[in-house]
Structures are given as C-alpha cells and as structure tokens.
Coordinates of C-alpha atoms in Angstrom, one line a residue:
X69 CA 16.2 6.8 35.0
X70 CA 14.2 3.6 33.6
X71 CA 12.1 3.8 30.8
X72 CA 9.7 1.8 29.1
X73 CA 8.5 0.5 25.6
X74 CA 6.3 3.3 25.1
X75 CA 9.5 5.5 25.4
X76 CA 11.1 3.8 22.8
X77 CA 7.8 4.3 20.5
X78 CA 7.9 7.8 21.3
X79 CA 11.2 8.2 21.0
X80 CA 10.9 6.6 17.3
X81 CA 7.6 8.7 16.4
X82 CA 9.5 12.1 17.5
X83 CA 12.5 11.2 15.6
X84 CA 11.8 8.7 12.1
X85 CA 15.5 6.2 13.7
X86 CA 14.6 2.3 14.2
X87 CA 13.9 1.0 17.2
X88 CA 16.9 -0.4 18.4
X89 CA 19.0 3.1 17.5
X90 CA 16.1 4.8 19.9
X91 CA 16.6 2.1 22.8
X92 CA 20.2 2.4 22.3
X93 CA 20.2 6.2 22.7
X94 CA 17.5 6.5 25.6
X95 CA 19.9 3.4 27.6
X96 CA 23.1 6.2 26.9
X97 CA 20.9 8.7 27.7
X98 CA 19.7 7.7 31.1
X99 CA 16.1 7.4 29.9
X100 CA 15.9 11.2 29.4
X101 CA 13.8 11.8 25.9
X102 CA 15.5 15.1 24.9
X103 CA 19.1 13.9 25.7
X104 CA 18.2 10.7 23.7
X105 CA 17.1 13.0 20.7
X106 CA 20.1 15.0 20.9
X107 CA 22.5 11.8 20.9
X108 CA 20.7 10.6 17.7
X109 CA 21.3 14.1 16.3
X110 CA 25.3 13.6 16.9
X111 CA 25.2 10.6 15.3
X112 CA 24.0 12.0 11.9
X113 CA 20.2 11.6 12.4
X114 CA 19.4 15.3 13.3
X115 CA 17.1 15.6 10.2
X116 CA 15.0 12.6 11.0
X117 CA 14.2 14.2 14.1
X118 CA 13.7 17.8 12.6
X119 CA 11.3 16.2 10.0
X120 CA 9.5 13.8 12.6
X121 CA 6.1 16.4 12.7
X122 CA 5.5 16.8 9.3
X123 CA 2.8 14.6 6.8
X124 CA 4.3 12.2 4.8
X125 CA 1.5 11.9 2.5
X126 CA 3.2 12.1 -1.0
X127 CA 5.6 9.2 -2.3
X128 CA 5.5 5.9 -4.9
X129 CA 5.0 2.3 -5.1
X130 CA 7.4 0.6 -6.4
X131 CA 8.6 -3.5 -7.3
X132 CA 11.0 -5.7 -7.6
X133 CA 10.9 -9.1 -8.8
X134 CA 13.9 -11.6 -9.1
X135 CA 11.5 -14.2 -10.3
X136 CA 11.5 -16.0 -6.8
X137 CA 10.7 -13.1 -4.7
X138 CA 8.4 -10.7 -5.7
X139 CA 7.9 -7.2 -3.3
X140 CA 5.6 -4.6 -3.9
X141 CA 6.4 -1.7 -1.7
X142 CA 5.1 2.1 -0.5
X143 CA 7.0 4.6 0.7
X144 CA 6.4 8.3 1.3
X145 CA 7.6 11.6 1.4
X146 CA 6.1 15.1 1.9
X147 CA 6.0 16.4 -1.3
X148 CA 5.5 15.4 -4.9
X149 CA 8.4 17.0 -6.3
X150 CA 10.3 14.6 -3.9
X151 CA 8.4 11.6 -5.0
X152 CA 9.7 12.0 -8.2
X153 CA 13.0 12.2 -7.3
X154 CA 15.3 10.1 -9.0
X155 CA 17.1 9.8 -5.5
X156 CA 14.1 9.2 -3.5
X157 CA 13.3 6.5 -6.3
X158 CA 16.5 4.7 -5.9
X159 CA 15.9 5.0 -2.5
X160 CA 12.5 2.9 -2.3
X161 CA 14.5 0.4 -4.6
X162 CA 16.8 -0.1 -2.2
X163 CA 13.9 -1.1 0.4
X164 CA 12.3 -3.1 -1.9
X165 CA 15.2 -5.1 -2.5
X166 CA 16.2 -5.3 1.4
X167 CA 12.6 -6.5 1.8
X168 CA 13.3 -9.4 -0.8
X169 CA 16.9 -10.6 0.6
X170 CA 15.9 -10.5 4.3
X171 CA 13.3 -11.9 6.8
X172 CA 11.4 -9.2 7.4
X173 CA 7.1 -9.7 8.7
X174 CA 6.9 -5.7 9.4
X175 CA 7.6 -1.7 8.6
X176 CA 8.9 -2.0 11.8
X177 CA 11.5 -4.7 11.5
X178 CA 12.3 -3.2 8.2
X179 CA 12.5 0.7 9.3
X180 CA 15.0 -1.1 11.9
X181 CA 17.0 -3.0 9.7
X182 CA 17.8 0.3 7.1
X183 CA 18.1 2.7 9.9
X184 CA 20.9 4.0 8.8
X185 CA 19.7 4.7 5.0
X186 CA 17.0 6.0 6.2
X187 CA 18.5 8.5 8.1
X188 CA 21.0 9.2 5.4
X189 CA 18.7 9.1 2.8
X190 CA 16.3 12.0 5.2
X191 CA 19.5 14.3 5.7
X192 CA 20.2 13.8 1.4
X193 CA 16.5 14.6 0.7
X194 CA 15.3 17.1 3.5
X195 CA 12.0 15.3 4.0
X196 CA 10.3 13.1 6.0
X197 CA 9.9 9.5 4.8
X198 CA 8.3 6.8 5.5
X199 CA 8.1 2.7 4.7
X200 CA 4.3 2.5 4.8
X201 CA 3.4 -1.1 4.0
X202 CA 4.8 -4.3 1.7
X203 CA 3.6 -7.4 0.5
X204 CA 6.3 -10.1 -0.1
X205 CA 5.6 -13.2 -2.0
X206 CA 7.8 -15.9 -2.5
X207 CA 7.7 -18.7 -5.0
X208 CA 8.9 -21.8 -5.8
X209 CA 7.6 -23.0 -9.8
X210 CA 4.9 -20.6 -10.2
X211 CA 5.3 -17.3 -12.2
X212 CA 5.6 -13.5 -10.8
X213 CA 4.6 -10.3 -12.8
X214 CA 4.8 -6.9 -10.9
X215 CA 2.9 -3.7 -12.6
X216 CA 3.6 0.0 -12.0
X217 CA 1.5 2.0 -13.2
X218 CA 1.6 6.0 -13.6
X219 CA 4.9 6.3 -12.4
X220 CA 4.5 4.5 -8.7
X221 CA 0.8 6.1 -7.9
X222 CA -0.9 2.4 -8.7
X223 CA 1.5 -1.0 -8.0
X224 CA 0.5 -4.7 -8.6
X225 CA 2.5 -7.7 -7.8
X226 CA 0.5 -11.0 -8.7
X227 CA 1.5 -14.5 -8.4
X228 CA 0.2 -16.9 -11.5
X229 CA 0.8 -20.6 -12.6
X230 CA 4.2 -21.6 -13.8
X231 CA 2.2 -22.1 -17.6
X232 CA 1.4 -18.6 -17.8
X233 CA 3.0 -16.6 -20.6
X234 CA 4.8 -13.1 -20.1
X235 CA 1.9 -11.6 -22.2
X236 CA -0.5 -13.0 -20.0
X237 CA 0.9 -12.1 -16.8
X238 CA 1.5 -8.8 -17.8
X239 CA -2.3 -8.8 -19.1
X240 CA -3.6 -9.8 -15.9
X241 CA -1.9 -7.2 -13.6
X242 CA -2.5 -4.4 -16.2
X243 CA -6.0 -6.0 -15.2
X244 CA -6.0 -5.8 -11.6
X245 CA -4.1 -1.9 -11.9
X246 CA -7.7 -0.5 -14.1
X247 CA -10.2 -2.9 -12.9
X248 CA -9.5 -3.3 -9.2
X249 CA -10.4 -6.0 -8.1
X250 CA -10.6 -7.6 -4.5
X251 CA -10.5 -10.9 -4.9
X252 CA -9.4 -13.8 -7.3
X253 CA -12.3 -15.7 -7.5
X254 CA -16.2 -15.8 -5.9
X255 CA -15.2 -18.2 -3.1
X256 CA -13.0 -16.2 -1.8
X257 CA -15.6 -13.6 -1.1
X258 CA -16.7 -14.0 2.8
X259 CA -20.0 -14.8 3.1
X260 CA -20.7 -12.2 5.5
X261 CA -19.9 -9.7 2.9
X262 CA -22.1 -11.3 0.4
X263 CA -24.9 -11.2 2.8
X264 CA -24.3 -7.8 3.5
X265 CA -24.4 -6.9 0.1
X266 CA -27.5 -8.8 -0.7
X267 CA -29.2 -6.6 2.7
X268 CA -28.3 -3.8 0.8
X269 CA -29.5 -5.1 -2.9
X270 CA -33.0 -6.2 -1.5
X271 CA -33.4 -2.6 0.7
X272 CA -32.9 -0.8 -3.4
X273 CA -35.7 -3.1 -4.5
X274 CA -38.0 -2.9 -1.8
X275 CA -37.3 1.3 -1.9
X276 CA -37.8 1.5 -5.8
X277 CA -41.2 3.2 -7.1
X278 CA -43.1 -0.2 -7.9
X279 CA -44.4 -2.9 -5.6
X280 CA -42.9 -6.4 -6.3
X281 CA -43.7 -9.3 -5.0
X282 CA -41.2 -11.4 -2.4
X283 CA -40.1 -13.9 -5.0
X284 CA -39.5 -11.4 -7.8
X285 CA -37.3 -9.5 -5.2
X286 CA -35.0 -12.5 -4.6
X287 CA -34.2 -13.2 -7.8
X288 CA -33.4 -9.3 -8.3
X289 CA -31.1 -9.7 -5.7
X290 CA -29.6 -12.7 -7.2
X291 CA -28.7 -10.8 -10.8
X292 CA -27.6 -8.2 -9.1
X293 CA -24.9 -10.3 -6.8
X294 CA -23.8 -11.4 -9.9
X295 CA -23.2 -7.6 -10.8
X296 CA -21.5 -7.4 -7.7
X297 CA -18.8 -10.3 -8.4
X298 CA -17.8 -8.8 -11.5
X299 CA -16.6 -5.9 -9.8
X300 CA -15.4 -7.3 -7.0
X301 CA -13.7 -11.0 -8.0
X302 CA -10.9 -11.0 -11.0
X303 CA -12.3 -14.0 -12.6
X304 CA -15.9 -12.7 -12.8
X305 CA -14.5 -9.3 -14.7
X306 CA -14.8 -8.4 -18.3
X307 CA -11.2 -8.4 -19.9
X308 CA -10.2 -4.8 -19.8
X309 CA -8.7 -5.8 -24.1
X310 CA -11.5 -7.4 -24.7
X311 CA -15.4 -6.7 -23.1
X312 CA -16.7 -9.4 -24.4
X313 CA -14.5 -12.1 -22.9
X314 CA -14.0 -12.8 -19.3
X315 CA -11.1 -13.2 -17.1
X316 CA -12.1 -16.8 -15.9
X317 CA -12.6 -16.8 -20.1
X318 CA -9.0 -15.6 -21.0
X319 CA -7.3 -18.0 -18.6
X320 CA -9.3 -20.9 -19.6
X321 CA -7.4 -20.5 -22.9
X322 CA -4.0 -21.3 -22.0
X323 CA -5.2 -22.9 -19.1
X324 CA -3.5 -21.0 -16.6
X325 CA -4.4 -19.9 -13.2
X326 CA -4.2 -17.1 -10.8
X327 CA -2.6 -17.7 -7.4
X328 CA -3.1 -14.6 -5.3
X329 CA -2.0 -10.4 -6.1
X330 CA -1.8 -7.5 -4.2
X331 CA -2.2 -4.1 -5.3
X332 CA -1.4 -0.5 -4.0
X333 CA -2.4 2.6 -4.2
X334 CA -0.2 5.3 -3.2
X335 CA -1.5 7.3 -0.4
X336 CA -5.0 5.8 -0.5
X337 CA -6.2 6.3 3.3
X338 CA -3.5 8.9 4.5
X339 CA -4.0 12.1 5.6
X340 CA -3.2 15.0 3.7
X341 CA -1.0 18.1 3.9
X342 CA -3.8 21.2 3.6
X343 CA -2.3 24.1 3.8
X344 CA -2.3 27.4 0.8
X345 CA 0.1 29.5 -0.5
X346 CA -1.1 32.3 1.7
X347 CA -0.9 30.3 5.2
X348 CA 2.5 29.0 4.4
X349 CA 4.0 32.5 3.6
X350 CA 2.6 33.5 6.6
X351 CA 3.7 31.2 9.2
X352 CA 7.2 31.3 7.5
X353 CA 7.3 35.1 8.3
X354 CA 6.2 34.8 11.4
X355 CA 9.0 32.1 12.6
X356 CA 11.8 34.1 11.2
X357 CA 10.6 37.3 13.4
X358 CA 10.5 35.1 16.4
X359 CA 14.3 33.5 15.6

C-alpha cells in the first residue's frame, strides 16, 4: 500500500517520532497507519504515541551560549510540575545545545535529528513534549548575552558589539526581558506599521471631546509616534536603572551598539489545557468503568 507525505505528517502528529522514524515505519508497515504506530511502539516510542492528543501548553525557555553560538530555545510539556523538572530541564539543554553544534533551519529538522531523546526523554517523563521554536545566532567578533528570566517563562538572546562590557550586555537583555521591545531601533519599524499606527493616533484625536483644527491634529499624531517608538524600538526606551536616561543614551556612553535580539515568552499564543478538578475526576471514573 503507497502512501503519501501527508501520511508521514499524520503519522508524526498521532505519534510525537521525527519524520524519518515515521516514513521508515509506514515503508515496514506497508503504508498501513495503525501497524506503523504499533512498529514505533516496539521500538520504544509507545509513550510518544500515547501522549500524541494531549496540550502541550506548559514548559521553559531556556539558552545556551558558547560565545560563538548563541540559541535561545522553547520547549513544552503538559504540566508545570514537569516544566520544572530538573530532568525535563536537562532535557531542553540538551536541544539547545544540539541546536548550536548542528545545521539545523527548523523544529522539524531538529525533532528529526533527536528523535530518539525525544522519545526517551517522553517514556522518562510521561508527558507530551514538544520543540516549539529557536532562534540561533552565530557570531564571529561581536559579543553574545542570553537572559532567563523567572525560571525559563521569559528568554532573551541578543547579539551586541564586540566593545560591549559583560555589565552592559547583561543590562541590555535584562532590558529587552521587562521592557519588551520589538525592534532595535526606529528604522527598523516598517513603515506600513507606522502608518497604521498614525491612522489609529489621528482617529483618538479626531474622537476626543474638543474640536481641533487639521494642523493641530498632525502634530498630535507626531508626539504621540514618538510615544509609540519608545515602547516599541530598544533605543527609543527609557533605561529600565535609570528613567531618566535612554537606551540610545546608555550605549552612546561606551559607544557600543546593538546588533539584533530575540526574545521569548513561554507559551505566549498556545492553547491552553481547561479542564477542573471536578471534570477530570470524572472522566477518570468513567474510563476505568469502561476498561
């Protein structure tokens, strides 16, 4: 029996294994999707596939920087208690550092490449778990600093000029962790985004209580871009240390730059287990009466 590609995904999404272990089982298995799962079972990755239907919406950030590489990494889990795990911990260290050594572009590629410590490290841990996204910089000269911040539920990798000092590289991500930014500087904003935003600035002022005239408007809209940048672009944003200096300000200083950072927020965007105490009880009994 042939199948295709979208076997393979299936086969992947049902079960947690890389792709190649799935296209490997489903070419054993004569393209049959149950005898494929069953195959991966008998090799050891029975858990993966027992686990493949729950959320994995708990987990960490976590980073490793050998001063040429730098990865910042999420992975998750299903439950907190897990995340905290010293073992699920070592865990996303390990995939942080395979990111670093290896030529790696995607979750995929990487899922693939630790397929079997994955599936080991599922059976150990008795959840679901998942490589949800990585940024990878490397660097010749210039300097790396990587942040973790309340145990692995904010992550900042940024890259900086060679001249910058540990203190001021640890500054500036502690920086980007509170303040958020989006950018490094204004001209990295897209200019469809700033007109956007001036739409929405110049629909307040027309809305608010008193009549202004056209030109007064404007230059409303103009201060309040400005606002804008400063949440929005690291430069523009008051030092977290100090209010009344600047980033831009700060940097100026030792005359050091910011390249480009990345920052993470664990689970920002995923969907979340909902279920009470009550419901859970519940649905336990009722799948023990029915074994």
């Amino acid at each position: 029996m042939a199948f295709t590609n979208k076997d393979v995904m299936d086969l992947r999404a049902k079960t947690g294994v890389g792709m190649m272990d799935c296209k490997k089982a489903l070419t054993e298995a004569d393209g049959d999707m149950e005898k494929a799962v069953e195959l991966l079972r008998e090799k050891g990755m029975a858990t993966s596939a027992k686990r493949a239907g729950k959320i994995a919406s708990q987990g960490t950030v976590e980073a490793y920087n050998d001063g040429k590489y730098g990865v910042l990494v999420e992975v998750n889990c299903e439950s907190d208690f897990v995340a905290r795990g010293e073992q699920f911990k070592a865990f996303v260290m390990d995939v942080a550092k395979y990111i670093a050594s290896n030529d790696v572009e995607t979750v995929e590629q990487v899922s693939e490449g630790m397929s079997v410590a994955l599936a080991e490290a599922v059976a150990k841990i008795g959840e679901k778990i998942a490589v949800r996204r990585f940024a990878k910089y490397a660097v010749a000269d210039n300097k790396l600093e990587s942040y973790i911040h309340m145990g692995g539920k904010i992550g900042v990798l940024v890259e900086m000029s060679a001249n910058a000092s540990d203190e001021l590289a640890h500054d500036i991500a502690m920086q980007i962790a509170a303040a958020n930014p989006s950018y490094v500087k204004i001209a990295e904003v897209p200019q469809d985004e700033i007109e956007k935003e001036k739409e929405i600035l110049k629909a307040q002022a027309l809305n608010e209580d008193k009549p202004k005239p056209l030109n007064i408007i404007e230059k409303m809209v103009e201060g309040r871009i400005n606002k804008y940048y400063k949440e929005v672009c690291l430069l523009e944003q008051p030092f977290v240390k100090d209010g009344d200096k600047t980033i831009k300000a700060l940097l100026k200083e030792s005359g050091a730059d910011v390249t480009r950072f990345t920052r993470f927020v664990m689970g920002e965007g995923l969907e979340k287990k909902e279920e009470n105490l009550a419901d859970e009880v519940q649905a336990q009994i009722s799948s023990a009466k029915k074994a």
